[in-house]
Amino acid sequence: MWDLFHSAWEWFWTVEWKLAGDGSFLAMALGFNLAFGAWEAFRKNLDFFGKTTPTLIAKALGVTKEQAEKVDDHHRAIVLCKAAHKKLVWVCWLASVVFSGVSVWMIWANRFSPHNWVLLLPIVVYVCSSAGLLAIVALCCFAGKGFVDALDPKKQVNEMLEKTKPPVSKDDKQDDDKGGDKGGDKGGG
Amino acid sequence: MFCRNLNPAVFDVPEVVEAAADMLKQGRVLDIIVQDKLPPESKFLKRLRALESAENIRMEIDAEASERSLIVGASAINFTVMDDTAYRFEPDRETVKAVACMNNSDLSGQLLTIFNRMRHSLVS
């Protein structure tokens, strides 16, 4: 029984360390990270390298791109709040790629032996860093969303809409019930 | 624009004055509801009124509107709607902090609705 267990144990470590030892497993993880990042960049963050930033400000403020680059920080921060949120997520992704790379390098450099438990450290580092970064990304997403939501005056504007709502007369109500004019004053001049 | 008194700290800034003047020169309409009296030394108003006499522009200012409408009198916010998507909203005018967004058609439309309701509530 013990021999069987010992053989299985040796086989497991041989295969496991071979995979880990040549870095293929973690290289896959790194590759996935890069592919994911490239896809996301293509899909929704084409402005990551600043392509849209001056354009966005210029459009927002009705100025030229040259003028947009000179907008003061306070206004820039407001205009670019949502863009900044996106970039924060990207910084976390970049950090995760770096961590993955470091893990691959550590495994590559150490050439594991199945009897050297200390060399489990790279795996532990990789797992912990990935989980930690995932948590950081999640936290940043929530914090970023909260930040954006805090700036969004939707609730206050809705309250004002309610306060300024004109009283509905009986005639108007009957019209509404019959499917009359529902456009109200929305979008008026 | 809806505000309490065309606060010079905000409206007399040269960039704001010139932006408003440029806007009028481009043939756009400027509608302002001011709750209180207009400031007598407003650079903003002087510049726009000078323009008004010189060129064919469209500008309408409803001053002391609080006295003519309960809705207007009870409003403690400032806001500006620039077009179909852009707005500036000051939820608490005492703190003089505003949110500006240039790409939110929903809120721009809602603020415009509020402005129109305020205008319709004014008793001439």
mmCIF file of C-alpha atoms in Angstrom:
data_model
loop_
_atom_site.group_PDB
_atom_site.id
_atom_site.type_symbol
_atom_site.label_atom_id
_atom_site.label_comp_id
_atom_site.label_asym_id
_atom_site.label_seq_id
_atom_site.Cartn_x
_atom_site.Cartn_y
_atom_site.Cartn_z
ATOM 1 C CA MET A 1 0.000 0.000 0.000
ATOM 2 C CA TRP A 2 2.746 2.364 0.977
ATOM 3 C CA ASP A 3 4.636 1.545 -2.233
ATOM 4 C CA LEU A 4 1.568 2.310 -4.285
ATOM 5 C CA PHE A 5 1.076 5.607 -2.527
ATOM 6 C CA HIS A 6 4.749 6.433 -2.874
ATOM 7 C CA SER A 7 4.679 5.633 -6.592
ATOM 8 C CA ALA A 8 1.603 7.774 -7.117
ATOM 9 C CA TRP A 9 3.201 10.552 -5.142
ATOM 10 C CA GLU A 10 6.379 10.406 -7.224
ATOM 11 C CA TRP A 11 4.370 10.304 -10.454
ATOM 12 C CA PHE A 12 2.272 13.252 -9.425
ATOM 13 C CA TRP A 13 5.261 15.392 -8.568
ATOM 14 C CA THR A 14 7.161 14.329 -11.669
ATOM 15 C CA VAL A 15 4.336 15.408 -13.929
ATOM 16 C CA GLU A 16 3.431 18.448 -11.891
ATOM 17 C CA TRP A 17 6.940 19.752 -11.581
ATOM 18 C CA LYS A 18 7.717 18.994 -15.175
ATOM 19 C CA LEU A 19 4.833 21.158 -16.225
ATOM 20 C CA ALA A 20 5.642 23.817 -13.709
ATOM 21 C CA GLY A 21 9.385 23.437 -14.141
ATOM 22 C CA ASP A 22 9.439 24.386 -17.775
ATOM 23 C CA GLY A 23 6.994 27.148 -17.109
ATOM 24 C CA SER A 24 4.416 25.925 -19.593
ATOM 25 C CA PHE A 25 1.532 26.028 -17.165
ATOM 26 C CA LEU A 26 2.198 29.516 -15.975
ATOM 27 C CA ALA A 27 3.215 30.642 -19.429
ATOM 28 C CA MET A 28 -0.291 29.673 -20.444
ATOM 29 C CA ALA A 29 -1.628 31.851 -17.658
ATOM 30 C CA LEU A 30 0.549 34.713 -18.820
ATOM 31 C CA GLY A 31 -0.546 34.149 -22.395
ATOM 32 C CA PHE A 32 -4.158 34.189 -21.329
ATOM 33 C CA ASN A 33 -3.619 37.431 -19.464
ATOM 34 C CA LEU A 34 -2.022 39.026 -22.509
ATOM 35 C CA ALA A 35 -4.707 37.747 -24.863
ATOM 36 C CA PHE A 36 -7.432 38.926 -22.537
ATOM 37 C CA GLY A 37 -5.809 42.314 -22.220
ATOM 38 C CA ALA A 38 -5.377 42.697 -25.959
ATOM 39 C CA TRP A 39 -8.993 41.758 -26.544
ATOM 40 C CA GLU A 40 -10.270 44.167 -23.935
ATOM 41 C CA ALA A 41 -8.060 46.919 -25.313
ATOM 42 C CA PHE A 42 -9.450 46.292 -28.748
ATOM 43 C CA ARG A 43 -13.026 46.036 -27.558
ATOM 44 C CA LYS A 44 -13.525 49.046 -25.356
ATOM 45 C CA ASN A 45 -10.374 50.885 -24.443
ATOM 46 C CA LEU A 46 -8.963 52.162 -27.668
ATOM 47 C CA ASP A 47 -8.451 55.456 -25.891
ATOM 48 C CA PHE A 48 -6.091 53.916 -23.335
ATOM 49 C CA PHE A 49 -3.044 55.514 -24.846
ATOM 50 C CA GLY A 50 -4.559 58.963 -24.776
ATOM 51 C CA LYS A 51 -6.060 58.945 -28.229
ATOM 52 C CA THR A 52 -9.491 60.012 -27.063
ATOM 53 C CA THR A 53 -8.547 62.063 -24.038
ATOM 54 C CA PRO A 54 -7.907 65.439 -25.748
ATOM 55 C CA THR A 55 -10.700 64.680 -28.196
ATOM 56 C CA LEU A 56 -13.111 64.013 -25.365
ATOM 57 C CA ILE A 57 -12.234 67.244 -23.565
ATOM 58 C CA ALA A 58 -12.307 69.199 -26.797
ATOM 59 C CA LYS A 59 -15.766 67.897 -27.607
ATOM 60 C CA ALA A 60 -16.945 68.395 -24.065
ATOM 61 C CA LEU A 61 -15.805 71.965 -23.739
ATOM 62 C CA GLY A 62 -16.182 73.018 -27.341
ATOM 63 C CA VAL A 63 -12.515 73.886 -27.759
ATOM 64 C CA THR A 64 -9.700 72.747 -30.030
ATOM 65 C CA LYS A 65 -7.469 69.818 -29.134
ATOM 66 C CA GLU A 66 -4.594 72.178 -28.418
ATOM 67 C CA GLN A 67 -6.749 74.145 -25.998
ATOM 68 C CA ALA A 68 -8.060 70.936 -24.487
ATOM 69 C CA GLU A 69 -4.540 69.967 -23.489
ATOM 70 C CA LYS A 70 -4.331 73.136 -21.409
ATOM 71 C CA VAL A 71 -7.573 72.671 -19.512
ATOM 72 C CA ASP A 72 -7.022 73.026 -15.772
ATOM 73 C CA ASP A 73 -6.844 69.920 -13.628
ATOM 74 C CA HIS A 74 -10.144 70.453 -11.865
ATOM 75 C CA HIS A 75 -12.180 70.487 -15.063
ATOM 76 C CA ARG A 76 -10.078 67.756 -16.613
ATOM 77 C CA ALA A 77 -10.761 65.555 -13.581
ATOM 78 C CA ILE A 78 -14.487 66.014 -13.906
ATOM 79 C CA VAL A 79 -14.586 65.438 -17.635
ATOM 80 C CA LEU A 80 -12.308 62.419 -17.462
ATOM 81 C CA CYS A 81 -13.757 60.775 -14.408
ATOM 82 C CA LYS A 82 -15.175 57.818 -16.263
ATOM 83 C CA ALA A 83 -12.105 57.445 -18.437
ATOM 84 C CA ALA A 84 -9.970 57.382 -15.298
ATOM 85 C CA HIS A 85 -12.087 54.599 -13.902
ATOM 86 C CA LYS A 86 -11.392 52.522 -16.989
ATOM 87 C CA LYS A 87 -7.700 53.188 -16.740
ATOM 88 C CA LEU A 88 -7.622 52.132 -13.110
ATOM 89 C CA VAL A 89 -8.866 48.706 -14.139
ATOM 90 C CA TRP A 90 -6.168 48.600 -16.761
ATOM 91 C CA VAL A 91 -3.427 49.356 -14.285
ATOM 92 C CA CYS A 92 -4.591 46.390 -12.218
ATOM 93 C CA TRP A 93 -4.555 44.167 -15.265
ATOM 94 C CA LEU A 94 -1.026 45.293 -16.083
ATOM 95 C CA ALA A 95 0.059 44.515 -12.533
ATOM 96 C CA SER A 96 -1.427 41.053 -12.834
ATOM 97 C CA VAL A 97 0.579 40.441 -16.018
ATOM 98 C CA VAL A 98 3.745 41.536 -14.241
ATOM 99 C CA PHE A 99 3.024 39.200 -11.337
ATOM 100 C CA SER A 100 2.426 36.320 -13.714
ATOM 101 C CA GLY A 101 5.672 37.049 -15.476
ATOM 102 C CA VAL A 102 7.581 37.153 -12.236
ATOM 103 C CA SER A 103 6.072 33.808 -11.220
ATOM 104 C CA VAL A 104 7.079 32.214 -14.521
ATOM 105 C CA TRP A 105 10.564 33.537 -14.113
ATOM 106 C CA MET A 106 10.832 32.244 -10.549
ATOM 107 C CA ILE A 107 9.789 28.769 -11.573
ATOM 108 C CA TRP A 108 12.047 28.790 -14.571
ATOM 109 C CA ALA A 109 15.005 29.915 -12.503
ATOM 110 C CA ASN A 110 14.582 27.426 -9.668
ATOM 111 C CA ARG A 111 14.270 24.093 -11.495
ATOM 112 C CA PHE A 112 12.172 22.242 -8.986
ATOM 113 C CA SER A 113 12.914 19.082 -7.209
ATOM 114 C CA PRO A 114 9.899 17.127 -5.933
ATOM 115 C CA HIS A 115 11.625 16.859 -2.563
ATOM 116 C CA ASN A 116 12.318 20.521 -2.089
ATOM 117 C CA TRP A 117 9.235 22.010 -0.479
ATOM 118 C CA VAL A 118 10.698 25.465 -0.347
ATOM 119 C CA LEU A 119 10.329 25.624 -4.066
ATOM 120 C CA LEU A 120 6.579 25.522 -3.695
ATOM 121 C CA LEU A 121 6.921 29.210 -2.946
ATOM 122 C CA PRO A 122 6.534 30.397 -6.567
ATOM 123 C CA ILE A 123 3.255 28.527 -6.875
ATOM 124 C CA VAL A 124 2.055 30.019 -3.614
ATOM 125 C CA VAL A 125 3.166 33.455 -4.732
ATOM 126 C CA TYR A 126 1.394 33.065 -8.049
ATOM 127 C CA VAL A 127 -1.856 31.831 -6.547
ATOM 128 C CA CYS A 128 -1.850 34.440 -3.804
ATOM 129 C CA SER A 129 -0.907 37.289 -6.101
ATOM 130 C CA SER A 130 -3.544 36.309 -8.638
ATOM 131 C CA ALA A 131 -6.207 36.065 -5.961
ATOM 132 C CA GLY A 132 -4.996 39.264 -4.360
ATOM 133 C CA LEU A 133 -4.989 41.128 -7.631
ATOM 134 C CA LEU A 134 -8.379 39.814 -8.476
ATOM 135 C CA ALA A 135 -9.577 41.233 -5.170
ATOM 136 C CA ILE A 136 -7.843 44.533 -5.892
ATOM 137 C CA VAL A 137 -9.400 44.720 -9.339
ATOM 138 C CA ALA A 138 -12.822 43.983 -7.870
ATOM 139 C CA LEU A 139 -12.279 46.589 -5.165
ATOM 140 C CA CYS A 140 -11.149 49.188 -7.686
ATOM 141 C CA CYS A 141 -14.150 48.468 -9.865
ATOM 142 C CA PHE A 142 -16.515 48.947 -6.933
ATOM 143 C CA ALA A 143 -14.669 52.013 -5.652
ATOM 144 C CA GLY A 144 -14.491 53.474 -9.133
ATOM 145 C CA LYS A 145 -18.161 52.852 -9.711
ATOM 146 C CA GLY A 146 -18.968 54.408 -6.356
ATOM 147 C CA PHE A 147 -16.874 57.419 -7.257
ATOM 148 C CA VAL A 148 -18.610 57.808 -10.580
ATOM 149 C CA ASP A 149 -22.029 57.276 -9.010
ATOM 150 C CA ALA A 150 -21.281 59.858 -6.333
ATOM 151 C CA LEU A 151 -20.700 62.405 -9.062
ATOM 152 C CA ASP A 152 -23.844 61.429 -10.910
ATOM 153 C CA PRO A 153 -26.625 63.808 -9.844
ATOM 154 C CA LYS A 154 -29.371 61.549 -11.184
ATOM 155 C CA LYS A 155 -31.112 61.283 -7.821
ATOM 156 C CA GLN A 156 -31.096 65.030 -7.194
ATOM 157 C CA VAL A 157 -32.282 65.778 -10.708
ATOM 158 C CA ASN A 158 -35.116 63.283 -10.319
ATOM 159 C CA GLU A 159 -36.126 64.977 -7.068
ATOM 160 C CA MET A 160 -36.206 68.303 -8.864
ATOM 161 C CA LEU A 161 -38.285 66.770 -11.637
ATOM 162 C CA GLU A 162 -40.811 65.657 -9.040
ATOM 163 C CA LYS A 163 -40.833 69.025 -7.306
ATOM 164 C CA THR A 164 -41.416 70.916 -10.537
ATOM 165 C CA LYS A 165 -44.026 68.531 -11.847
ATOM 166 C CA PRO A 166 -47.093 70.526 -12.824
ATOM 167 C CA PRO A 167 -50.341 69.473 -11.183
ATOM 168 C CA VAL A 168 -52.404 67.180 -13.394
ATOM 169 C CA SER A 169 -55.928 68.406 -13.973
ATOM 170 C CA LYS A 170 -58.867 66.023 -14.314
ATOM 171 C CA ASP A 171 -59.087 66.671 -18.051
ATOM 172 C CA ASP A 172 -55.408 65.946 -18.569
ATOM 173 C CA LYS A 173 -55.708 62.750 -16.566
ATOM 174 C CA GLN A 174 -58.607 61.561 -18.727
ATOM 175 C CA ASP A 175 -56.582 62.323 -21.841
ATOM 176 C CA ASP A 176 -53.695 60.307 -20.468
ATOM 177 C CA ASP A 177 -55.976 57.393 -19.634
ATOM 178 C CA LYS A 178 -57.186 57.403 -23.213
ATOM 179 C CA GLY A 179 -53.662 57.353 -24.526
ATOM 180 C CA GLY A 180 -53.530 61.031 -25.297
ATOM 181 C CA ASP A 181 -50.456 63.190 -25.554
ATOM 182 C CA LYS A 182 -47.779 61.546 -23.489
ATOM 183 C CA GLY A 183 -44.930 63.659 -24.697
ATOM 184 C CA GLY A 184 -45.388 66.252 -21.973
ATOM 185 C CA ASP A 185 -42.754 68.925 -21.945
ATOM 186 C CA LYS A 186 -39.850 66.593 -22.429
ATOM 187 C CA GLY A 187 -37.238 67.923 -24.758
ATOM 188 C CA GLY A 188 -38.881 71.264 -25.224
ATOM 189 C CA GLY A 189 -36.991 74.230 -26.626
ATOM 190 C CA MET B 1 -29.050 78.652 -17.222
ATOM 191 C CA PHE B 2 -30.733 78.667 -13.866
ATOM 192 C CA CYS B 3 -29.011 80.376 -10.963
ATOM 193 C CA ARG B 4 -29.594 82.569 -7.958
ATOM 194 C CA ASN B 5 -27.815 85.793 -8.844
ATOM 195 C CA LEU B 6 -25.304 85.365 -11.668
ATOM 196 C CA ASN B 7 -22.558 85.089 -9.102
ATOM 197 C CA PRO B 8 -19.620 87.197 -10.381
ATOM 198 C CA ALA B 9 -17.181 84.639 -9.013
ATOM 199 C CA VAL B 10 -18.505 82.213 -11.599
ATOM 200 C CA PHE B 11 -19.966 84.288 -14.424
ATOM 201 C CA ASP B 12 -17.507 87.172 -14.549
ATOM 202 C CA VAL B 13 -14.556 84.941 -15.275
ATOM 203 C CA PRO B 14 -13.222 86.189 -18.660
ATOM 204 C CA GLU B 15 -13.319 82.711 -20.211
ATOM 205 C CA VAL B 16 -16.979 82.295 -19.260
ATOM 206 C CA VAL B 17 -17.897 85.750 -20.557
ATOM 207 C CA GLU B 18 -16.172 85.160 -23.883
ATOM 208 C CA ALA B 19 -17.577 81.641 -24.216
ATOM 209 C CA ALA B 20 -21.095 83.011 -23.794
ATOM 210 C CA ALA B 21 -20.397 85.840 -26.234
ATOM 211 C CA ASP B 22 -19.016 83.400 -28.818
ATOM 212 C CA MET B 23 -22.047 81.214 -28.368
ATOM 213 C CA LEU B 24 -24.396 84.119 -29.061
ATOM 214 C CA LYS B 25 -22.376 85.179 -32.081
ATOM 215 C CA GLN B 26 -22.852 81.700 -33.484
ATOM 216 C CA GLY B 27 -26.595 82.294 -33.450
ATOM 217 C CA ARG B 28 -27.409 80.091 -30.498
ATOM 218 C CA VAL B 29 -30.058 80.997 -27.965
ATOM 219 C CA LEU B 30 -29.175 81.918 -24.403
ATOM 220 C CA ASP B 31 -31.983 81.631 -21.857
ATOM 221 C CA ILE B 32 -31.325 82.573 -18.263
ATOM 222 C CA ILE B 33 -33.579 82.415 -15.229
ATOM 223 C CA VAL B 34 -32.172 84.322 -12.256
ATOM 224 C CA GLN B 35 -33.917 83.978 -8.909
ATOM 225 C CA ASP B 36 -32.786 87.271 -7.388
ATOM 226 C CA LYS B 37 -31.900 90.683 -8.759
ATOM 227 C CA LEU B 38 -29.236 90.924 -11.423
ATOM 228 C CA PRO B 39 -25.864 92.136 -10.137
ATOM 229 C CA PRO B 40 -25.462 95.774 -11.236
ATOM 230 C CA GLU B 41 -21.778 95.494 -12.082
ATOM 231 C CA SER B 42 -21.889 92.174 -13.869
ATOM 232 C CA LYS B 43 -19.195 91.952 -16.549
ATOM 233 C CA PHE B 44 -21.043 88.986 -17.976
ATOM 234 C CA LEU B 45 -24.206 91.000 -18.558
ATOM 235 C CA LYS B 46 -22.371 94.083 -19.789
ATOM 236 C CA ARG B 47 -20.557 92.070 -22.432
ATOM 237 C CA LEU B 48 -23.657 90.259 -23.624
ATOM 238 C CA ARG B 49 -25.829 93.348 -23.633
ATOM 239 C CA ALA B 50 -23.254 95.233 -25.653
ATOM 240 C CA LEU B 51 -23.385 92.389 -28.104
ATOM 241 C CA GLU B 52 -27.170 92.413 -28.059
ATOM 242 C CA SER B 53 -27.327 95.988 -29.273
ATOM 243 C CA ALA B 54 -24.725 95.441 -31.952
ATOM 244 C CA GLU B 55 -25.824 92.193 -33.489
ATOM 245 C CA ASN B 56 -28.898 90.141 -34.073
ATOM 246 C CA ILE B 57 -28.668 87.690 -31.231
ATOM 247 C CA ARG B 58 -31.194 85.788 -29.198
ATOM 248 C CA MET B 59 -30.965 86.161 -25.458
ATOM 249 C CA GLU B 60 -33.634 86.122 -22.782
ATOM 250 C CA ILE B 61 -33.140 86.852 -19.117
ATOM 251 C CA ASP B 62 -35.830 86.384 -16.480
ATOM 252 C CA ALA B 63 -34.599 88.205 -13.377
ATOM 253 C CA GLU B 64 -36.170 88.236 -9.913
ATOM 254 C CA ALA B 65 -37.963 85.068 -10.878
ATOM 255 C CA SER B 66 -38.384 83.904 -7.288
ATOM 256 C CA GLU B 67 -41.084 86.501 -6.809
ATOM 257 C CA ARG B 68 -43.062 85.208 -9.758
ATOM 258 C CA SER B 69 -42.951 81.490 -9.150
ATOM 259 C CA LEU B 70 -43.083 79.271 -6.080
ATOM 260 C CA ILE B 71 -41.218 76.525 -7.887
ATOM 261 C CA VAL B 72 -38.385 78.844 -8.836
ATOM 262 C CA GLY B 73 -38.293 80.421 -5.392
ATOM 263 C CA ALA B 74 -37.996 77.053 -3.684
ATOM 264 C CA SER B 75 -35.152 75.764 -5.840
ATOM 265 C CA ALA B 76 -31.736 75.760 -4.204
ATOM 266 C CA ILE B 77 -29.755 74.468 -7.143
ATOM 267 C CA ASN B 78 -27.895 75.996 -10.057
ATOM 268 C CA PHE B 79 -27.643 74.357 -13.432
ATOM 269 C CA THR B 80 -26.772 74.993 -17.028
ATOM 270 C CA VAL B 81 -27.751 72.936 -20.036
ATOM 271 C CA MET B 82 -25.494 73.456 -23.021
ATOM 272 C CA ASP B 83 -27.041 71.150 -25.625
ATOM 273 C CA ASP B 84 -28.677 67.737 -25.941
ATOM 274 C CA THR B 85 -25.928 65.992 -24.019
ATOM 275 C CA ALA B 86 -23.985 68.483 -21.895
ATOM 276 C CA TYR B 87 -24.870 69.982 -18.555
ATOM 277 C CA ARG B 88 -23.408 71.549 -15.430
ATOM 278 C CA PHE B 89 -25.257 70.884 -12.195
ATOM 279 C CA GLU B 90 -24.636 72.469 -8.799
ATOM 280 C CA PRO B 91 -26.652 70.487 -6.252
ATOM 281 C CA ASP B 92 -25.759 72.711 -3.299
ATOM 282 C CA ARG B 93 -24.986 76.277 -4.255
ATOM 283 C CA GLU B 94 -23.613 77.053 -0.792
ATOM 284 C CA THR B 95 -20.610 74.831 -1.438
ATOM 285 C CA VAL B 96 -20.106 76.116 -5.003
ATOM 286 C CA LYS B 97 -19.272 72.662 -6.300
ATOM 287 C CA ALA B 98 -20.681 71.403 -9.544
ATOM 288 C CA VAL B 99 -20.868 68.263 -11.589
ATOM 289 C CA ALA B 100 -20.270 68.693 -15.305
ATOM 290 C CA CYS B 101 -20.868 66.005 -17.860
ATOM 291 C CA MET B 102 -20.685 66.383 -21.604
ATOM 292 C CA ASN B 103 -22.213 63.104 -22.637
ATOM 293 C CA ASN B 104 -25.397 62.369 -20.732
ATOM 294 C CA SER B 105 -28.455 62.957 -22.839
ATOM 295 C CA ASP B 106 -30.859 61.675 -20.164
ATOM 296 C CA LEU B 107 -29.859 64.159 -17.482
ATOM 297 C CA SER B 108 -29.493 66.982 -19.992
ATOM 298 C CA GLY B 109 -33.041 66.328 -21.166
ATOM 299 C CA GLN B 110 -34.345 66.174 -17.613
ATOM 300 C CA LEU B 111 -32.651 69.431 -16.648
ATOM 301 C CA LEU B 112 -34.080 71.053 -19.751
ATOM 302 C CA THR B 113 -37.501 69.798 -18.720
ATOM 303 C CA ILE B 114 -37.010 71.323 -15.271
ATOM 304 C CA PHE B 115 -35.939 74.615 -16.867
ATOM 305 C CA ASN B 116 -38.986 74.683 -19.138
ATOM 306 C CA ARG B 117 -41.295 73.933 -16.227
ATOM 307 C CA MET B 118 -39.709 76.755 -14.265
ATOM 308 C CA ARG B 119 -40.174 79.110 -17.156
ATOM 309 C CA HIS B 120 -43.809 78.113 -17.641
ATOM 310 C CA SER B 121 -44.435 78.618 -13.941
ATOM 311 C CA LEU B 122 -43.319 82.250 -14.095
ATOM 312 C CA VAL B 123 -46.139 84.707 -13.680
ATOM 313 C CA SER B 124 -45.503 87.764 -15.802
#
